Every structure is written in structure tokens, then in C-alpha cells.
Amino acid sequence: MKNSKNSRRYFLKTVGAFAGAAYLGLWGIMTGTLQKNKRKKTVTIPMNDNRAVLFREDCIVINTEQPVVLSSYCTHLGCRIKTFEDGKLVCPCHGSMFDLKGNPLKGPAIKPLEKLEYSINKETNVMTINI
Ligand code: FES
């Protein structure tokens, strides 16, 4: 009787462990695929706009002599940041604020905004951003 109970418990633990591993494996594959697909997008922006901060698609361009390009997705829960007030980037969802380098100034977000790579074609004056 006791052996039967132990073997059932062992069986359930083993099945549970395999199910958990399969779930984690699938989750990793799914999120990895989403990240790869997310990175395939490029955005081009003509650099003839003199505004200090430009919001375009999924990015924020800080238009200085050495431009900084940030992801517009808040690091708290992913809302899109579309507001620049009093020198700060402000998330509309829960009020996180970031400086123009993407560093958090006020929570709930604690991580900086993601910096995005870009290049500028000096002949055409067009910025290409890898999102
Ligand atoms: S999603 Fe930006 S503060 Fe919550």
C-alpha cells in the first residue's frame, strides 16, 4: 500500500517536472521569437526637424548635436511615452518620468528606457533607426 502511494507520488512529481520544463521551454521560444521579430524593424526619419524631442513610431529621438534614440515603451508596463513636459519624458499610464538620456527620474519605472542604435546618412540627412 505504502509503495503504491510512493510510486504514484513519484509519478506525479515526474510528470509535473516534465510539464513545467516543457512550459518554460515553450515560453522561452515564444519570447525569443517575439524579440527577434521586434528587432527586424527599421524607421527612417528626415533630420530636418528642429524640435528638441521627436516621437516617431516606437522611438523617441532626442535631437541634440549627438542625438539619442530611445524606445518609447515605458520600462514599467510598456505603455508608449508620447509626452515631453518640463524637460522630462512622461509616461501617460502611471506617471513615470525619464530624463533625456532615458534614466528614470520618478517611478514606478525603475529601469532606463532602452537606447536604440541608429545611423545618419550625411548626404541625405536621414536617420535610420533599428527597432
Ligand atoms: S507603464 Fe509607464 S508608468 Fe506604468
Coordinates of C-alpha atoms and ligand atoms in Angstrom, one line a residue:
M1 CA 0.0 0.0 0.0
K2 CA 2.8 2.4 1.0
N3 CA 4.8 1.6 -2.1
S4 CA 1.8 2.2 -4.3
K5 CA 1.3 5.7 -2.7
N6 CA 5.0 6.5 -3.1
S7 CA 5.1 5.4 -6.7
R8 CA 2.0 7.5 -7.5
R9 CA 3.6 10.5 -5.8
Y10 CA 6.9 9.8 -7.7
F11 CA 4.9 9.5 -11.0
L12 CA 3.0 12.8 -10.4
K13 CA 6.2 14.6 -9.4
T14 CA 8.0 13.4 -12.6
V15 CA 5.0 14.3 -14.8
G16 CA 4.8 17.7 -13.1
A17 CA 8.5 18.3 -13.6
F18 CA 8.3 17.5 -17.3
A19 CA 5.2 19.6 -17.8
G20 CA 7.0 22.6 -16.1
A21 CA 10.1 22.1 -18.2
A22 CA 8.1 22.0 -21.4
Y23 CA 6.1 25.1 -20.4
L24 CA 9.3 27.0 -19.6
G25 CA 10.9 25.8 -22.9
L26 CA 7.9 26.9 -24.9
W27 CA 7.8 30.3 -23.1
G28 CA 11.5 30.9 -23.9
I29 CA 11.0 30.0 -27.6
M30 CA 7.9 32.2 -27.8
T31 CA 9.5 35.3 -26.1
G32 CA 12.8 34.8 -28.1
T33 CA 10.9 34.7 -31.3
L34 CA 9.0 37.9 -30.4
Q35 CA 12.2 39.6 -29.5
K36 CA 13.8 38.6 -32.8
N37 CA 10.7 39.8 -34.8
K38 CA 10.6 43.0 -32.9
R39 CA 14.3 43.8 -33.8
K40 CA 13.7 43.5 -37.6
K41 CA 12.0 46.8 -38.0
T42 CA 13.8 50.0 -39.1
V43 CA 12.5 53.5 -39.1
T44 CA 13.8 56.4 -41.2
I45 CA 13.4 60.0 -40.1
P46 CA 14.5 63.1 -42.1
M47 CA 16.7 65.1 -39.8
N48 CA 15.3 68.5 -40.9
D49 CA 13.0 68.9 -37.9
N50 CA 14.4 71.3 -35.3
R51 CA 12.2 70.1 -32.4
A52 CA 14.2 69.0 -29.4
V53 CA 12.2 65.8 -29.0
L54 CA 10.6 63.8 -31.8
F55 CA 8.1 61.0 -31.2
R56 CA 8.1 58.6 -34.2
E57 CA 6.5 55.2 -34.3
D58 CA 8.2 53.2 -31.5
C59 CA 11.0 55.6 -30.7
I60 CA 11.9 58.9 -29.2
V61 CA 14.6 61.0 -30.9
I62 CA 16.4 63.4 -28.6
N63 CA 17.5 65.9 -31.3
T64 CA 20.9 67.2 -30.0
E65 CA 24.3 67.5 -31.6
Q66 CA 24.8 63.9 -30.8
P67 CA 21.3 62.5 -31.0
V68 CA 20.0 59.9 -28.5
V69 CA 17.3 57.5 -29.7
L70 CA 15.2 55.7 -27.1
S71 CA 12.4 53.2 -27.2
S72 CA 9.1 54.8 -26.5
Y73 CA 7.9 51.8 -24.4
C74 CA 7.9 52.5 -20.7
T75 CA 10.0 50.1 -18.7
H76 CA 7.3 49.8 -16.1
L77 CA 4.4 48.0 -18.0
G78 CA 5.1 49.0 -21.6
C79 CA 2.9 52.0 -22.3
R80 CA 4.0 54.3 -25.1
I81 CA 5.5 57.5 -24.0
K82 CA 4.4 60.4 -26.2
T83 CA 4.7 63.4 -23.9
F84 CA 7.6 65.7 -23.2
E85 CA 6.9 68.1 -20.3
D86 CA 9.2 70.4 -18.4
G87 CA 12.3 68.7 -19.8
K88 CA 11.1 65.2 -18.9
L89 CA 9.6 62.3 -20.8
V90 CA 6.3 61.4 -19.1
C91 CA 4.5 58.0 -19.3
P92 CA 0.7 58.5 -19.5
C93 CA -0.2 55.3 -17.6
H94 CA 1.3 55.6 -14.2
G95 CA 3.3 58.8 -14.3
S96 CA 6.9 57.5 -14.6
M97 CA 9.3 60.2 -15.7
F98 CA 12.6 59.9 -17.5
D99 CA 15.4 62.3 -18.4
L100 CA 16.5 62.8 -22.0
K101 CA 19.0 60.0 -21.6
G102 CA 16.2 57.6 -20.7
N103 CA 17.1 57.4 -17.0
P104 CA 14.2 57.1 -14.6
L105 CA 13.5 60.2 -12.5
K106 CA 10.2 59.1 -11.0
G107 CA 8.6 55.7 -10.6
P108 CA 7.1 53.3 -10.7
A109 CA 9.5 52.5 -13.5
I110 CA 13.0 51.8 -12.2
K111 CA 14.8 50.7 -15.4
P112 CA 16.0 53.2 -18.0
L113 CA 14.4 53.4 -21.4
E114 CA 16.1 51.2 -24.0
K115 CA 18.6 53.0 -26.2
L116 CA 18.3 52.2 -29.8
E117 CA 21.0 52.0 -32.4
Y118 CA 20.9 54.4 -35.4
S119 CA 22.9 55.7 -38.2
I120 CA 22.7 59.0 -40.1
N121 CA 23.3 59.3 -43.8
K122 CA 25.0 62.7 -44.0
E123 CA 24.3 63.1 -47.8
T124 CA 20.5 62.7 -47.4
N125 CA 20.4 63.8 -43.8
V126 CA 18.2 60.8 -42.9
M127 CA 18.4 58.9 -39.7
T128 CA 17.8 55.1 -39.8
I129 CA 16.9 53.5 -36.5
N130 CA 16.9 49.8 -35.8
I131 CA 13.9 49.0 -33.7
Ligands
FES1 S1 3.6 51.8 -17.8 FE1 4.7 53.7 -17.6 S2 4.5 54.2 -15.6 FE2 3.4 52.3 -15.8

